Short mmCIF file of C-alpha atoms in Angstrom, two decimals:
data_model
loop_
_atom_site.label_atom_id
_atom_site.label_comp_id
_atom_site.label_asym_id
_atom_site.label_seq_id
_atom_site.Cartn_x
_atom_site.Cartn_y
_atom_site.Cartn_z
CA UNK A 1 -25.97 33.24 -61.47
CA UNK A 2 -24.73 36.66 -61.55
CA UNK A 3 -24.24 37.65 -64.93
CA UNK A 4 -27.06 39.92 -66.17
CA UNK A 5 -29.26 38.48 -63.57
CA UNK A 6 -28.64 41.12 -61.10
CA UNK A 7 -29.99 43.95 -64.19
CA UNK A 8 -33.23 44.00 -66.04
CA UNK A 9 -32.40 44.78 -69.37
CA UNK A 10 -35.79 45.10 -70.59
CA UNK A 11 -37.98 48.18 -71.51
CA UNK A 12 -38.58 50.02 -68.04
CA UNK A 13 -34.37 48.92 -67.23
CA UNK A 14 -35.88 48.43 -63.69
CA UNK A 15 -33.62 46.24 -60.70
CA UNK A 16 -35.09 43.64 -58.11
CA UNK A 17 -35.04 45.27 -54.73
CA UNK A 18 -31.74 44.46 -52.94
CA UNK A 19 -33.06 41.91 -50.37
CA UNK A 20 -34.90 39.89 -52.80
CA UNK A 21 -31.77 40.28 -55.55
CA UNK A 22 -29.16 38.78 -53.20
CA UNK A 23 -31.43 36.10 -52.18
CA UNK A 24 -32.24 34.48 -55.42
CA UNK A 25 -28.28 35.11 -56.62
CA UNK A 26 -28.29 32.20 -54.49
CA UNK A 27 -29.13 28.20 -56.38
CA UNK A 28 -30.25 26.92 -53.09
CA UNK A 29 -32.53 29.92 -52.89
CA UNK A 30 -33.94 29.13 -56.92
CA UNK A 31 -34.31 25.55 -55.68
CA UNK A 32 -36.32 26.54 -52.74
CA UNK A 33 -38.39 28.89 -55.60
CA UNK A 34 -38.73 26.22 -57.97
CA UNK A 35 -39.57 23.11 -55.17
CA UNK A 36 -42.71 25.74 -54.66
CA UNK A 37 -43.58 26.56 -58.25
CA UNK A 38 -43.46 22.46 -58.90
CA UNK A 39 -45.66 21.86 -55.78
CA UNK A 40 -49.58 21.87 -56.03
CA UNK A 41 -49.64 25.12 -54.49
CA UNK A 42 -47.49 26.71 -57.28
CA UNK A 43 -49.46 27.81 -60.82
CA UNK A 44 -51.40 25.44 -63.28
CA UNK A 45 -49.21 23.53 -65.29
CA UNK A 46 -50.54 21.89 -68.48
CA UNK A 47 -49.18 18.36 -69.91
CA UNK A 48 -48.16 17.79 -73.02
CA UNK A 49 -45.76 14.93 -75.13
CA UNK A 50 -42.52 16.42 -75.89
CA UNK A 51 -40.12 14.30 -77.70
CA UNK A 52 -41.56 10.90 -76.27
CA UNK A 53 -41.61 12.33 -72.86
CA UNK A 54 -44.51 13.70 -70.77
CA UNK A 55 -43.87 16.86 -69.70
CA UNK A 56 -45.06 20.13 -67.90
CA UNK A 57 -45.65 23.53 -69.43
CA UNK A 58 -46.58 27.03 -68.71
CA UNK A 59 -47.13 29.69 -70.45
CA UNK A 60 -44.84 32.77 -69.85
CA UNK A 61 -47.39 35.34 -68.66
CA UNK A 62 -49.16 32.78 -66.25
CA UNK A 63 -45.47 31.97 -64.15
CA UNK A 64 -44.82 35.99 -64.19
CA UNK A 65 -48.21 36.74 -63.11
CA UNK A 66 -48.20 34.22 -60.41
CA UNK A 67 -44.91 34.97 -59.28
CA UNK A 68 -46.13 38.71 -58.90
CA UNK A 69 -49.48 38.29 -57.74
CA UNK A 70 -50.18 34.76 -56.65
CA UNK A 71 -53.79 33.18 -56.88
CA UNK A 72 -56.29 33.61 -54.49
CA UNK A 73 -55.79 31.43 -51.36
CA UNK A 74 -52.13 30.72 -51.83
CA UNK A 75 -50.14 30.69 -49.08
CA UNK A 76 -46.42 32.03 -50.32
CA UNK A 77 -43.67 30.24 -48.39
CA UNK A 78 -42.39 32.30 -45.44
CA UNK A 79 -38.69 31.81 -46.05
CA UNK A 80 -39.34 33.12 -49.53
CA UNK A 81 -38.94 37.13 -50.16
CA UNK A 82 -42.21 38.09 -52.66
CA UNK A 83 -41.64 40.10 -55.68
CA UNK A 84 -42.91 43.58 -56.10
CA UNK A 85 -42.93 43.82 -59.46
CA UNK A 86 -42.93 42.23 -62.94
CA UNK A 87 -39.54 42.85 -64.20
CA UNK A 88 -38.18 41.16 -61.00
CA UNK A 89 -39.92 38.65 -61.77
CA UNK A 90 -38.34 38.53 -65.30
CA UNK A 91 -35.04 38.54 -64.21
CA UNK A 92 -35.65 35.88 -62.27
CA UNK A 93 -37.36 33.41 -65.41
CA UNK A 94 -34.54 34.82 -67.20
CA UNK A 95 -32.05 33.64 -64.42
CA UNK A 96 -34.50 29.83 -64.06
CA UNK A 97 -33.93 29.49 -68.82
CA UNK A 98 -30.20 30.03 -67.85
CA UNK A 99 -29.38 27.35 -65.72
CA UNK A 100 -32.08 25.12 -67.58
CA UNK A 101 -34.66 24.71 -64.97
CA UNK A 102 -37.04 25.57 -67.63
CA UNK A 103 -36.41 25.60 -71.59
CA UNK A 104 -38.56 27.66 -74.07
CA UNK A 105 -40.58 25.13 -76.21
CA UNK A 106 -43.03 25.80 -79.02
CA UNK A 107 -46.55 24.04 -80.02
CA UNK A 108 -46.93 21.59 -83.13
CA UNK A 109 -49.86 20.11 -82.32
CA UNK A 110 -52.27 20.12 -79.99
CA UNK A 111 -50.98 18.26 -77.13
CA UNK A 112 -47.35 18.03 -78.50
CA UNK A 113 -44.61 20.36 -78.17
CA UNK A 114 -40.94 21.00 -79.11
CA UNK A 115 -37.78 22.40 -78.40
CA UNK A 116 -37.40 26.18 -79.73
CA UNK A 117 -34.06 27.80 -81.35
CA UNK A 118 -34.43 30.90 -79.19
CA UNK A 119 -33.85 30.26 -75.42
CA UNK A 120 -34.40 33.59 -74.46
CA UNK A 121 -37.57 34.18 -71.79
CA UNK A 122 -40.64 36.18 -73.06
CA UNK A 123 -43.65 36.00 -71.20
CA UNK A 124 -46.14 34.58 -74.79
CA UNK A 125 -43.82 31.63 -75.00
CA UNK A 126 -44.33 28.17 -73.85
CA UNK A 127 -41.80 26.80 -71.05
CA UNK A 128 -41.25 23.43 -69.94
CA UNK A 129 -39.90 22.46 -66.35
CA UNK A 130 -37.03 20.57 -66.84
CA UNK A 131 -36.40 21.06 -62.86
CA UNK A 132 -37.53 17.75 -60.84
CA UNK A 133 -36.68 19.06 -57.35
CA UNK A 134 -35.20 16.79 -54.80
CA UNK A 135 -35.23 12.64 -56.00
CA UNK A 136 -34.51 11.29 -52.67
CA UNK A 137 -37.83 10.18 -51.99
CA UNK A 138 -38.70 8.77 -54.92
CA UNK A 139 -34.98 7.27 -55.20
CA UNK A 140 -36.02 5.39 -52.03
CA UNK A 141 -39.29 4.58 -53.27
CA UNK A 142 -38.00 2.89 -55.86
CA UNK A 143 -35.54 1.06 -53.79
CA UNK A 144 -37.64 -0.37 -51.19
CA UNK A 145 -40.39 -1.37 -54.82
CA UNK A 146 -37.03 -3.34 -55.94
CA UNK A 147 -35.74 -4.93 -52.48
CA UNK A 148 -39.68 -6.14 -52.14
CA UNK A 149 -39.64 -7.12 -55.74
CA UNK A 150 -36.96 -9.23 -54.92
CA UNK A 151 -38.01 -10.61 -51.19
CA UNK A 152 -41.28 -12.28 -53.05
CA UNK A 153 -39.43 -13.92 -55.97
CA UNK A 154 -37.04 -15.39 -53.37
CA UNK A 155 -39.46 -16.77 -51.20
CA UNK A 156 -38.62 -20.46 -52.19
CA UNK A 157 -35.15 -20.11 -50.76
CA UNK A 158 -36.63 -18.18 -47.10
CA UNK A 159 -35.56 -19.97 -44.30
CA UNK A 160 -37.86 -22.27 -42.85
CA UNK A 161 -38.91 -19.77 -39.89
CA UNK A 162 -39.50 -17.01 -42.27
CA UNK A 163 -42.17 -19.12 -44.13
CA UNK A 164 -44.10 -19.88 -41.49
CA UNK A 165 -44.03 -16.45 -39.82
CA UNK A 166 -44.87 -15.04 -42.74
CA UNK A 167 -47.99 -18.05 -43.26
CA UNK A 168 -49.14 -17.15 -39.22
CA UNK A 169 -49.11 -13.25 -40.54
CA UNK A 170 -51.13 -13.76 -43.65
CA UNK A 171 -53.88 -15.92 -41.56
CA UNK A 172 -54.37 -13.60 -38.72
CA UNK A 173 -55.05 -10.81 -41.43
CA UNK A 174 -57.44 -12.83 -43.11
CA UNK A 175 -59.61 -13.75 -39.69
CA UNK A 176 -59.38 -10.33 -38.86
CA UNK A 177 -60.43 -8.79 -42.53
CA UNK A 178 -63.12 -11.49 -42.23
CA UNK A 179 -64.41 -10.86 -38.81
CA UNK A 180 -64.08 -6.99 -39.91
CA UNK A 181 -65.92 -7.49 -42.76
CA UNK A 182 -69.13 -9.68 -40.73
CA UNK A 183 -68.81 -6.50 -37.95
CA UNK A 184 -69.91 -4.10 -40.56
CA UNK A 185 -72.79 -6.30 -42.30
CA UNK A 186 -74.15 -7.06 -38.75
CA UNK A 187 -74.02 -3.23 -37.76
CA UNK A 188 -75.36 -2.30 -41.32
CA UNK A 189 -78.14 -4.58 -41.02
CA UNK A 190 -79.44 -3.12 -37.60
CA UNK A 191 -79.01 0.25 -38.18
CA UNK A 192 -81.01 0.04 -41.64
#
């Protein structure tokens, strides 16, 4: 990422402020930027079908403004250096369209988008993240859903002690749901 990223090239020719320019040179740093614009905290993000494939877009204009000015009530991450104007916040779009972490798409249809020719960032285009962020979670998610998966289909061959540990486990959850369960109709019915 250094290429015309450290420049502006567009009307005004202005240049990020050297702190924040040196610190989103940095992919880590654009990770960090981007796990924050894909959290619930970052801007509104619509959904649309994009080549069989749900998707998230934004228009231009809404990621610049947000990047400059976020909404009310946002709390901008502390290790993250804000941006004091629009045209660093161009550059740094520009910088997110050339390593892919968003691609420029256009509507067909309400609902459906695809791919455009021109890759170029302008703030009235449509962009769709194509950054996921960190899949170690949901790697291990997805792990422990198939190891589980697995443990109940193979309960036939469980050791004998496993059976019945897991038989003394499901009956003491059941007494207690059920004596739960009688605690809260017997309350409910004296305090109404």
């Amino acid at each position: 990422p250094s290429r015309s990223f450290i420049q502006f090239h567009g009307g005004r020719g202005a240049t990020m402020a050297p702190a924040a320019k040196e610190f989103y040179e940095d992919q880590k740093n654009l990770n960090k930027l981007c796990n924050f614009l894909r959290s619930t905290d970052g801007p509104a993000v619509r959904e649309a079908i994009m080549m069989d494939k749900r998707v998230y877009y934004i228009k231009g204009e809404k990621l610049v403004n947000f990047m400059v000015e976020p909404k009310k009530g946002t709390k901008w991450p502390k290790e993250l250096p804000r941006f004091s104007s629009r045209p660093e916040a161009i550059t740094v779009c520009k910088e997110l369209c050339n390593i892919q972490y968003i691609h420029r798409s256009e509507k067909i249809a309400k609902g459906e988008l695809e791919v455009a020719r021109v890759r170029d960032f302008d703030e009235s285009a449509y962009f769709t993240w194509i950054y996921e962020g960190d899949m170690t979670n949901k790697n291990l998610m997805t792990t422990a859903l198939i190891i589980g998966f697995l443990c109940c289909t193979c309960f036939p061959i469980w050791p004998n002690f496993l059976k019945v540990f897991v038989w003394y486990m499901s009956v003491s959850l059941l007494i207690f749901i059920f004596f739960l369960v009688t605690l809260r109709a017997l309350v409910f019915l004296f305090v109404w």
